[in-house]
Amino acid sequence: MTLISALPASDGYKATGKGARPSAFAVSELATASFGAVGQELARFVTALSLAAKAPEVTVDHRLASLWYGFSFKPDGWEMPDLWDAVAGDYQASDGWIRLHTNLPRHKSAALKVLGVKADRNAVAQALKDWSIADLETAIVAQGGVAAAMRSRTEWLDHPQGRVISRDPLIGWHSPRQIKLRDRPEATASRPLAGLRVLDLTRVLAGPVSTRTLAGFGAEVLRIDPPGWDEPGVIPDISLGKHCAYLDLKSPTGLSKLQDLLSQADVFVHGYRPGALDALGLTKAKRDELAPNRVEVTLNAYGWQGPWSTRRGFDSLVQMSAGIADAGRSWAKAEKPTPLPVQALDHATGYLMAAAVLSALAEAASGNSIMLAQLSLARTAELLARLAKSETDEDITSAVPADYAPEIEASGWGNGHRLKPALVVGSAKMSWPLPASKLGTSNSDWPSLTA
């Protein structure tokens, strides 16, 4: 069995271009290698399906891969909403730094309730000066919020969760089983995922990156969100190529509809923490019953074992927990936490999730058994922390006009331009016929089955 378990060797794909994101860590090297992982696994799948006479060559544009780790969409004449809530950010407590993540209303309310203040940044800063970072982190999490104290790499590796993460595999494969792939006569070497139905139950940011990637090679992606959900700062970037529908999974009707969708899906990608799907009645046994031939890949923030396995988290918080922001501070000779220049943990995990989907599909197409895949932002942080950084005197900071495709993308918010694709696999070049769309603008049905 050759399910993907690590980044590919550098000779497994061709990389063009040079430069690096300014960082203490090998962010650009990770970007190129994660795109290479997608390309390598897609090439294996193309070969397994006999879509090409020989294994296609994989080419990654190093500069574009680095840029895709940031925003891929540039609005023409309008501005995307701010990524962060006004209260979100880093604060100095009595004994160190802590980051509050308040983009979601319930997370914001939890932090403000613990601190006993209104939604005013100055009031928040004043209120937490008397708190220790460990006590405040614990109190906010207990209230249902999300926060992360800044730890050093040494402190994280000594932490109970850090010790667990350091021993975890990059991609955890479990529950082997045989599946039979559905025939997809529309699949070609140029669009190898055409007709593949991908059910997407993920949020910011890693999961949506994985399904956007699959859509780029032809997959039919249906994203499901609860009614009224929105992520205004990122949706124009990551809804590219997808059908986006609302569905209330807490209602019997909505849950029944989701089960119907799952039974017709080829791939199921989700970001539920341990036990969350079980609470909806979608246990593994139920999923096996509904969709015995599915490929399933999932992620969470802090890993699948250990005391923090059910803890909510985001890229910026994991960077604080895992020592990345502290190492960045030392590298930059700064007083404040210095995070990565982009949300590299999210993006890398997303591309690795896409590679895991393709790896399982390739194994199944070859008649081998497959397994379910689990990834986490915290384990990707360990990968980045150990990755060698190349020497370069050319910084990659922001895109220039030549980095964007000339075609206008008519997104649901207005026209704009998308970065050129960073990955080519033989004759397969990433492209998205569907522009980025607002959430809830599609029906909760598979378009190919209702056309």
Short mmCIF file of C-alpha atoms in Angstrom, two decimals:
data_model
loop_
_atom_site.label_atom_id
_atom_site.label_comp_id
_atom_site.label_asym_id
_atom_site.label_seq_id
_atom_site.Cartn_x
_atom_site.Cartn_y
_atom_site.Cartn_z
CA MET A 1 0.00 0.00 0.00
CA THR A 2 1.41 3.38 -1.00
CA LEU A 3 -0.95 5.89 0.58
CA ILE A 4 0.78 9.24 0.96
CA SER A 5 2.52 9.68 4.32
CA ALA A 6 5.04 12.49 3.74
CA LEU A 7 5.98 15.32 1.43
CA PRO A 8 7.34 14.04 -1.89
CA ALA A 9 11.05 13.90 -2.62
CA SER A 10 12.24 16.97 -4.52
CA ASP A 11 13.06 14.82 -7.56
CA GLY A 12 9.45 13.63 -7.73
CA TYR A 13 8.37 16.81 -9.50
CA LYS A 14 9.85 19.69 -11.45
CA ALA A 15 9.99 23.06 -9.68
CA THR A 16 10.50 26.31 -11.54
CA GLY A 17 11.20 29.79 -10.18
CA LYS A 18 12.88 30.99 -7.01
CA GLY A 19 12.46 33.25 -3.99
CA ALA A 20 10.87 32.85 -0.56
CA ARG A 21 8.29 34.32 1.77
CA PRO A 22 10.22 36.25 4.44
CA SER A 23 9.97 34.09 7.55
CA ALA A 24 11.92 32.20 10.17
CA PHE A 25 10.44 29.08 8.62
CA ALA A 26 10.52 27.38 5.22
CA VAL A 27 7.09 28.65 4.17
CA SER A 28 7.80 28.78 0.42
CA GLU A 29 9.53 25.41 0.46
CA LEU A 30 6.44 23.98 2.15
CA ALA A 31 4.19 25.62 -0.43
CA THR A 32 6.05 24.11 -3.37
CA ALA A 33 6.31 20.68 -1.77
CA SER A 34 2.60 20.59 -0.85
CA PHE A 35 1.65 21.43 -4.44
CA GLY A 36 4.11 18.75 -5.49
CA ALA A 37 2.29 16.26 -3.27
CA VAL A 38 -1.00 17.04 -5.01
CA GLY A 39 0.67 16.68 -8.40
CA GLN A 40 2.39 13.43 -7.55
CA GLU A 41 -0.81 11.80 -6.30
CA LEU A 42 -2.84 13.10 -9.24
CA ALA A 43 -0.24 11.65 -11.61
CA ARG A 44 -0.59 8.30 -9.85
CA PHE A 45 -4.37 8.48 -10.23
CA VAL A 46 -4.16 9.38 -13.93
CA THR A 47 -1.86 6.40 -14.44
CA ALA A 48 -4.08 4.04 -12.44
CA LEU A 49 -7.08 5.03 -14.58
CA SER A 50 -5.00 4.63 -17.79
CA LEU A 51 -5.97 8.15 -18.84
CA ALA A 52 -2.48 8.77 -20.24
CA ALA A 53 -0.02 6.57 -22.12
CA LYS A 54 2.67 7.27 -19.51
CA ALA A 55 2.92 8.89 -16.09
CA PRO A 56 2.41 12.64 -16.57
CA GLU A 57 5.13 15.07 -15.57
CA VAL A 58 4.43 17.22 -12.52
CA THR A 59 5.52 20.88 -12.62
CA VAL A 60 5.20 23.39 -9.76
CA ASP A 61 5.80 27.11 -10.16
CA HIS A 62 7.58 27.99 -6.92
CA ARG A 63 6.64 31.68 -6.97
CA LEU A 64 2.98 31.01 -7.72
CA ALA A 65 2.80 28.26 -5.10
CA SER A 66 4.07 30.76 -2.53
CA LEU A 67 1.50 33.32 -3.65
CA TRP A 68 -1.38 30.81 -3.53
CA TYR A 69 -0.62 30.49 0.20
CA GLY A 70 -1.99 34.02 0.49
CA PHE A 71 -5.05 35.43 -1.25
CA SER A 72 -5.50 34.13 -4.77
CA PHE A 73 -8.15 36.66 -5.82
CA LYS A 74 -7.67 40.36 -6.62
CA PRO A 75 -10.89 42.43 -6.81
CA ASP A 76 -11.20 44.96 -9.60
CA GLY A 77 -12.49 48.27 -8.23
CA TRP A 78 -13.82 46.94 -4.93
CA GLU A 79 -12.38 45.65 -1.68
CA MET A 80 -12.80 42.36 0.09
CA PRO A 81 -14.07 42.56 3.70
CA ASP A 82 -11.54 42.69 6.50
CA LEU A 83 -10.32 39.23 7.50
CA TRP A 84 -10.35 39.94 11.24
CA ASP A 85 -12.90 41.10 13.78
CA ALA A 86 -11.95 44.34 15.55
CA VAL A 87 -11.32 42.56 18.88
CA ALA A 88 -9.28 39.66 17.44
CA GLY A 89 -5.53 39.77 17.87
CA ASP A 90 -2.58 39.50 20.23
CA TYR A 91 -2.67 40.95 23.74
CA GLN A 92 -0.14 41.17 26.54
CA ALA A 93 -1.31 39.63 29.80
CA SER A 94 0.48 39.62 33.14
CA ASP A 95 3.08 37.01 32.16
CA GLY A 96 3.11 36.84 28.38
CA TRP A 97 1.14 37.09 25.16
CA ILE A 98 -2.20 35.57 24.24
CA ARG A 99 -4.21 35.62 21.03
CA LEU A 100 -8.00 35.98 20.96
CA HIS A 101 -9.89 34.71 17.92
CA THR A 102 -13.25 36.50 17.83
CA ASN A 103 -14.36 36.31 14.19
CA LEU A 104 -17.37 34.17 15.08
CA PRO A 105 -20.00 35.83 17.30
CA ARG A 106 -20.13 32.97 19.81
CA HIS A 107 -16.35 32.98 20.21
CA LYS A 108 -16.35 36.74 20.68
CA SER A 109 -19.13 36.54 23.29
CA ALA A 110 -17.23 33.86 25.22
CA ALA A 111 -14.06 35.94 25.46
CA LEU A 112 -15.94 39.10 26.46
CA LYS A 113 -17.93 37.22 29.10
CA VAL A 114 -14.76 35.89 30.72
CA LEU A 115 -13.16 39.33 30.69
CA GLY A 116 -16.34 41.12 31.77
CA VAL A 117 -16.06 43.91 29.20
CA LYS A 118 -17.80 45.14 26.08
CA ALA A 119 -16.48 44.72 22.54
CA ASP A 120 -13.87 47.44 22.75
CA ARG A 121 -10.24 46.66 22.00
CA ASN A 122 -8.87 49.04 24.64
CA ALA A 123 -11.21 47.65 27.27
CA VAL A 124 -10.17 44.10 26.40
CA ALA A 125 -6.47 45.02 26.58
CA GLN A 126 -6.95 46.60 29.99
CA ALA A 127 -9.04 43.74 31.37
CA LEU A 128 -6.57 40.98 30.60
CA LYS A 129 -3.51 42.68 32.05
CA ASP A 130 -4.23 41.04 35.40
CA TRP A 131 -4.66 37.56 33.92
CA SER A 132 -1.98 34.93 33.43
CA ILE A 133 -1.98 33.63 29.88
CA ALA A 134 -2.55 30.02 30.99
CA ASP A 135 -5.51 30.90 33.22
CA LEU A 136 -7.12 33.13 30.59
CA GLU A 137 -6.67 30.55 27.84
CA THR A 138 -8.29 27.90 30.04
CA ALA A 139 -11.17 30.17 31.07
CA ILE A 140 -12.02 31.25 27.52
CA VAL A 141 -11.90 27.70 26.20
CA ALA A 142 -14.10 26.51 29.07
CA GLN A 143 -16.61 29.22 28.12
CA GLY A 144 -16.76 27.88 24.55
CA GLY A 145 -14.38 30.43 23.05
CA VAL A 146 -11.02 30.09 21.35
CA ALA A 147 -7.71 31.54 22.48
CA ALA A 148 -4.07 30.54 22.55
CA ALA A 149 -1.25 31.54 24.86
CA MET A 150 2.09 32.08 23.17
CA ARG A 151 4.48 29.23 23.99
CA SER A 152 8.04 28.65 22.92
CA ARG A 153 8.95 25.60 20.87
CA THR A 154 10.49 24.03 23.97
CA GLU A 155 7.37 24.70 26.03
CA TRP A 156 5.15 23.22 23.33
CA LEU A 157 7.23 20.07 22.94
CA ASP A 158 7.04 19.63 26.72
CA HIS A 159 3.28 20.21 26.76
CA PRO A 160 1.08 17.07 26.94
CA GLN A 161 -0.54 17.90 23.59
CA GLY A 162 2.76 18.87 22.00
CA ARG A 163 4.26 15.53 23.02
CA VAL A 164 1.37 13.66 21.42
CA ILE A 165 1.55 15.71 18.22
CA SER A 166 5.29 15.18 17.83
CA ARG A 167 4.68 11.41 17.70
CA ASP A 168 1.69 11.52 15.35
CA PRO A 169 2.00 10.70 11.65
CA LEU A 170 1.62 13.60 9.22
CA ILE A 171 -1.40 11.85 7.73
CA GLY A 172 -3.13 9.35 9.98
CA TRP A 173 -4.64 6.51 7.96
CA HIS A 174 -7.03 4.09 9.67
CA SER A 175 -9.93 1.67 9.08
CA PRO A 176 -8.82 -0.19 5.92
CA ARG A 177 -11.50 -1.33 3.52
CA GLN A 178 -12.04 -2.15 -0.14
CA ILE A 179 -14.09 0.24 -2.26
CA LYS A 180 -15.24 0.25 -5.86
CA LEU A 181 -14.92 3.53 -7.72
CA ARG A 182 -17.85 4.73 -9.77
CA ASP A 183 -17.29 4.86 -13.53
CA ARG A 184 -16.72 8.41 -14.76
CA PRO A 185 -16.58 8.35 -18.57
CA GLU A 186 -16.11 12.13 -18.66
CA ALA A 187 -12.68 11.86 -16.99
CA THR A 188 -9.75 12.70 -19.27
CA ALA A 189 -6.04 13.29 -18.85
CA SER A 190 -6.77 17.04 -18.99
CA ARG A 191 -9.69 16.90 -16.51
CA PRO A 192 -9.01 13.71 -14.52
CA LEU A 193 -11.52 14.50 -11.76
CA ALA A 194 -14.42 15.39 -14.06
CA GLY A 195 -17.64 13.94 -12.67
CA LEU A 196 -16.15 13.17 -9.24
CA ARG A 197 -18.66 14.25 -6.59
CA VAL A 198 -17.05 15.83 -3.52
CA LEU A 199 -19.18 16.65 -0.47
CA ASP A 200 -17.52 19.50 1.43
CA LEU A 201 -18.39 20.12 5.08
CA THR A 202 -15.44 22.32 6.01
CA ARG A 203 -14.87 25.87 7.22
CA VAL A 204 -11.95 28.31 7.25
CA LEU A 205 -9.43 27.55 5.73
CA ALA A 206 -7.64 24.22 5.21
CA GLY A 207 -10.65 22.14 4.20
CA PRO A 208 -11.92 24.67 1.64
CA VAL A 209 -8.42 24.86 0.13
CA SER A 210 -8.45 21.09 -0.36
CA THR A 211 -11.80 21.04 -2.14
CA ARG A 212 -10.93 24.13 -4.21
CA THR A 213 -7.89 22.18 -5.39
CA LEU A 214 -9.98 19.16 -6.37
CA ALA A 215 -12.41 21.43 -8.21
CA GLY A 216 -9.45 22.82 -10.15
CA PHE A 217 -8.98 19.44 -11.79
CA GLY A 218 -12.64 18.93 -12.62
CA ALA A 219 -14.35 17.67 -9.44
CA GLU A 220 -17.95 18.64 -8.75
CA VAL A 221 -17.78 20.15 -5.25
CA LEU A 222 -20.89 20.79 -3.19
CA ARG A 223 -20.21 22.81 -0.03
CA ILE A 224 -22.79 22.67 2.76
CA ASP A 225 -23.11 25.36 5.46
CA PRO A 226 -25.68 26.09 8.16
CA PRO A 227 -28.28 28.69 7.14
CA GLY A 228 -26.93 32.22 7.40
CA TRP A 229 -23.30 31.16 7.77
CA ASP A 230 -20.71 33.45 6.22
CA GLU A 231 -16.97 33.96 6.27
CA PRO A 232 -16.84 37.27 4.39
CA GLY A 233 -13.09 37.75 4.55
CA VAL A 234 -12.23 34.45 2.87
CA ILE A 235 -15.19 33.14 0.88
CA PRO A 236 -14.27 35.01 -2.34
CA ASP A 237 -10.93 33.25 -2.13
CA ILE A 238 -12.01 29.68 -1.37
CA SER A 239 -15.49 29.16 -2.87
CA LEU A 240 -13.91 29.08 -6.31
CA GLY A 241 -15.25 26.26 -8.46
CA LYS A 242 -17.87 25.16 -5.93
CA HIS A 243 -21.62 24.95 -5.55
CA CYS A 244 -22.49 26.40 -2.11
CA ALA A 245 -25.73 25.48 -0.35
CA TYR A 246 -27.31 26.00 3.06
CA LEU A 247 -28.66 23.05 5.03
CA ASP A 248 -29.78 22.86 8.67
CA LEU A 249 -28.21 19.62 9.90
CA LYS A 250 -29.90 20.00 13.29
CA SER A 251 -33.31 19.49 11.68
CA PRO A 252 -34.56 16.02 10.70
CA THR A 253 -35.19 17.23 7.15
CA GLY A 254 -31.73 18.74 6.78
CA LEU A 255 -29.99 15.71 8.21
CA SER A 256 -31.96 13.39 5.95
CA LYS A 257 -30.98 15.51 2.96
CA LEU A 258 -27.32 15.37 3.96
CA GLN A 259 -27.52 11.60 4.17
CA ASP A 260 -28.93 11.51 0.65
CA LEU A 261 -26.09 13.70 -0.59
CA LEU A 262 -23.50 11.54 1.16
CA SER A 263 -24.94 8.37 -0.37
CA GLN A 264 -24.30 9.86 -3.82
CA ALA A 265 -20.85 11.30 -3.06
CA ASP A 266 -17.54 9.83 -4.15
CA VAL A 267 -15.51 11.86 -1.67
CA PHE A 268 -16.42 13.23 1.77
CA VAL A 269 -14.23 16.02 3.19
CA HIS A 270 -15.08 17.45 6.60
CA GLY A 271 -13.59 19.34 9.51
CA TYR A 272 -15.57 18.00 12.45
CA ARG A 273 -13.82 17.45 15.75
CA PRO A 274 -13.84 13.93 17.29
CA GLY A 275 -17.38 12.91 18.22
CA ALA A 276 -19.15 15.73 16.37
CA LEU A 277 -20.39 13.59 13.47
CA ASP A 278 -21.47 10.91 15.93
CA ALA A 279 -23.60 13.51 17.71
CA LEU A 280 -25.41 14.11 14.42
CA GLY A 281 -26.05 10.39 14.05
CA LEU A 282 -23.44 10.10 11.31
CA THR A 283 -21.24 7.52 13.01
CA LYS A 284 -18.61 5.75 10.96
CA ALA A 285 -20.92 2.72 10.78
CA LYS A 286 -23.69 4.95 9.42
CA ARG A 287 -21.35 6.56 6.89
CA ASP A 288 -20.19 3.11 5.79
CA GLU A 289 -23.81 2.11 5.34
CA LEU A 290 -24.75 5.23 3.36
CA ALA A 291 -21.60 5.53 1.25
CA PRO A 292 -19.56 2.32 1.38
CA ASN A 293 -17.45 3.36 -1.61
CA ARG A 294 -16.54 6.84 -0.47
CA VAL A 295 -13.09 8.31 0.10
CA GLU A 296 -13.08 10.26 3.37
CA VAL A 297 -10.56 12.84 4.59
CA THR A 298 -10.88 15.08 7.63
CA LEU A 299 -8.93 17.54 9.76
CA ASN A 300 -8.96 19.30 13.09
CA ALA A 301 -6.76 21.89 14.79
CA TYR A 302 -4.84 20.13 17.55
CA GLY A 303 -4.69 16.48 16.51
CA TRP A 304 -6.76 13.37 17.09
CA GLN A 305 -5.33 12.19 20.40
CA GLY A 306 -4.33 13.89 23.62
CA PRO A 307 -6.04 16.34 25.99
CA TRP A 308 -6.60 18.99 23.30
CA SER A 309 -7.96 16.71 20.57
CA THR A 310 -11.46 18.21 20.88
CA ARG A 311 -10.25 21.81 21.28
CA ARG A 312 -11.40 24.35 18.70
CA GLY A 313 -8.59 26.12 16.91
CA PHE A 314 -7.43 28.06 13.90
CA ASP A 315 -4.13 28.53 12.09
CA SER A 316 -3.24 31.73 13.96
CA LEU A 317 -3.90 30.06 17.31
CA VAL A 318 -1.90 26.93 16.52
CA GLN A 319 1.02 29.16 15.52
CA MET A 320 0.87 30.67 19.03
CA SER A 321 0.54 27.31 20.78
CA ALA A 322 3.22 25.46 18.83
CA GLY A 323 6.01 28.01 19.23
CA ILE A 324 5.93 29.38 15.71
CA ALA A 325 4.93 32.94 16.67
CA ASP A 326 7.56 32.97 19.42
CA ALA A 327 10.30 31.71 17.09
CA GLY A 328 9.22 34.33 14.58
CA ARG A 329 9.56 37.00 17.24
CA SER A 330 13.16 35.98 17.92
CA TRP A 331 13.95 35.84 14.20
CA ALA A 332 12.47 39.29 13.62
CA LYS A 333 14.03 40.70 16.82
CA ALA A 334 10.56 41.94 17.75
CA GLU A 335 8.78 42.42 21.06
CA LYS A 336 5.44 41.05 19.91
CA PRO A 337 4.47 37.63 18.53
CA THR A 338 5.55 37.36 14.90
CA PRO A 339 3.39 34.88 12.99
CA LEU A 340 4.05 33.43 9.58
CA PRO A 341 3.53 35.88 6.70
CA VAL A 342 0.58 33.78 5.52
CA GLN A 343 -1.67 31.15 7.07
CA ALA A 344 0.68 28.42 5.92
CA LEU A 345 -0.60 25.74 8.30
CA ASP A 346 -4.07 26.02 6.79
CA HIS A 347 -2.86 26.02 3.22
CA ALA A 348 -0.35 23.21 3.62
CA THR A 349 -2.90 21.04 5.43
CA GLY A 350 -5.43 21.78 2.70
CA TYR A 351 -3.12 20.69 -0.11
CA LEU A 352 -2.09 17.61 1.85
CA MET A 353 -5.78 16.76 2.31
CA ALA A 354 -6.30 17.01 -1.45
CA ALA A 355 -3.23 14.82 -1.96
CA ALA A 356 -4.67 12.29 0.51
CA VAL A 357 -7.95 12.17 -1.44
CA LEU A 358 -6.05 11.56 -4.67
CA SER A 359 -3.81 8.97 -3.02
CA ALA A 360 -6.82 6.98 -1.83
CA LEU A 361 -8.46 7.26 -5.25
CA ALA A 362 -5.28 5.99 -6.93
CA GLU A 363 -5.09 3.02 -4.56
CA ALA A 364 -8.74 2.17 -5.13
CA ALA A 365 -8.32 2.45 -8.90
CA SER A 366 -5.43 -0.01 -8.63
CA GLY A 367 -7.62 -2.52 -6.76
CA ASN A 368 -5.99 -1.96 -3.38
CA SER A 369 -7.68 -1.28 -0.07
CA ILE A 370 -7.86 2.29 1.22
CA MET A 371 -8.27 3.97 4.59
CA LEU A 372 -9.77 7.11 6.07
CA ALA A 373 -7.31 10.00 6.45
CA GLN A 374 -6.94 12.40 9.39
CA LEU A 375 -4.78 15.53 9.41
CA SER A 376 -4.32 18.41 11.81
CA LEU A 377 -2.95 21.94 11.76
CA ALA A 378 -0.76 21.19 14.77
CA ARG A 379 0.93 18.24 13.05
CA THR A 380 1.51 20.37 9.95
CA ALA A 381 3.16 22.92 12.26
CA GLU A 382 5.64 20.22 13.29
CA LEU A 383 6.33 19.48 9.64
CA LEU A 384 7.07 23.15 8.99
CA ALA A 385 9.23 23.48 12.10
CA ARG A 386 11.48 20.68 10.87
CA LEU A 387 11.61 21.66 7.20
CA ALA A 388 14.91 22.96 5.87
CA LYS A 389 14.94 26.55 4.66
CA SER A 390 16.74 27.37 1.41
CA GLU A 391 19.05 30.32 1.03
CA THR A 392 17.69 33.05 -1.24
CA ASP A 393 18.04 36.79 -1.63
CA GLU A 394 14.71 37.24 -3.41
CA ASP A 395 11.63 37.90 -1.26
CA ILE A 396 8.17 36.83 -2.35
CA THR A 397 5.79 39.24 -0.65
CA SER A 398 2.90 40.18 -2.93
CA ALA A 399 1.64 39.41 -6.40
CA VAL A 400 2.31 41.61 -9.39
CA PRO A 401 0.01 41.95 -12.43
CA ALA A 402 1.94 39.28 -14.34
CA ASP A 403 1.05 36.72 -11.64
CA TYR A 404 -2.66 36.93 -12.44
CA ALA A 405 -4.53 35.22 -15.25
CA PRO A 406 -5.77 37.70 -17.87
CA GLU A 407 -9.33 36.36 -17.80
CA ILE A 408 -11.89 38.26 -15.71
CA GLU A 409 -13.58 36.20 -13.00
CA ALA A 410 -17.15 37.35 -12.37
CA SER A 411 -17.36 36.43 -8.69
CA GLY A 412 -20.51 36.76 -6.61
CA TRP A 413 -19.17 40.05 -5.23
CA GLY A 414 -17.81 41.61 -8.40
CA ASN A 415 -15.20 41.15 -11.09
CA GLY A 416 -11.61 40.32 -10.34
CA HIS A 417 -8.60 38.32 -11.40
CA ARG A 418 -7.30 35.01 -10.06
CA LEU A 419 -3.67 33.99 -9.70
CA LYS A 420 -2.33 31.80 -12.48
CA PRO A 421 -2.28 28.11 -11.54
CA ALA A 422 0.84 26.93 -9.73
CA LEU A 423 0.52 23.26 -10.68
CA VAL A 424 0.47 21.42 -14.00
CA VAL A 425 0.21 17.62 -14.27
CA GLY A 426 0.83 16.52 -17.84
CA SER A 427 -1.99 18.07 -19.86
CA ALA A 428 -4.00 18.82 -16.69
CA LYS A 429 -3.77 22.48 -15.73
CA MET A 430 -5.88 23.78 -12.87
CA SER A 431 -8.91 25.76 -14.00
CA TRP A 432 -12.30 26.59 -12.53
CA PRO A 433 -15.29 27.13 -14.84
CA LEU A 434 -17.37 28.25 -11.84
CA PRO A 435 -16.37 31.63 -10.36
CA ALA A 436 -16.31 32.13 -6.61
CA SER A 437 -19.87 32.43 -5.32
CA LYS A 438 -21.55 33.54 -2.12
CA LEU A 439 -22.62 30.90 0.37
CA GLY A 440 -26.14 29.57 0.08
CA THR A 441 -26.54 30.46 -3.60
CA SER A 442 -26.96 26.86 -4.84
CA ASN A 443 -29.53 24.17 -4.22
CA SER A 444 -28.59 21.35 -1.87
CA ASP A 445 -28.48 18.83 -4.70
CA TRP A 446 -25.78 17.38 -6.91
CA PRO A 447 -25.95 19.54 -10.06
CA SER A 448 -24.96 16.64 -12.30
CA LEU A 449 -27.91 14.62 -11.04
CA THR A 450 -30.49 17.36 -11.44
CA ALA A 451 -29.42 18.85 -14.77
#
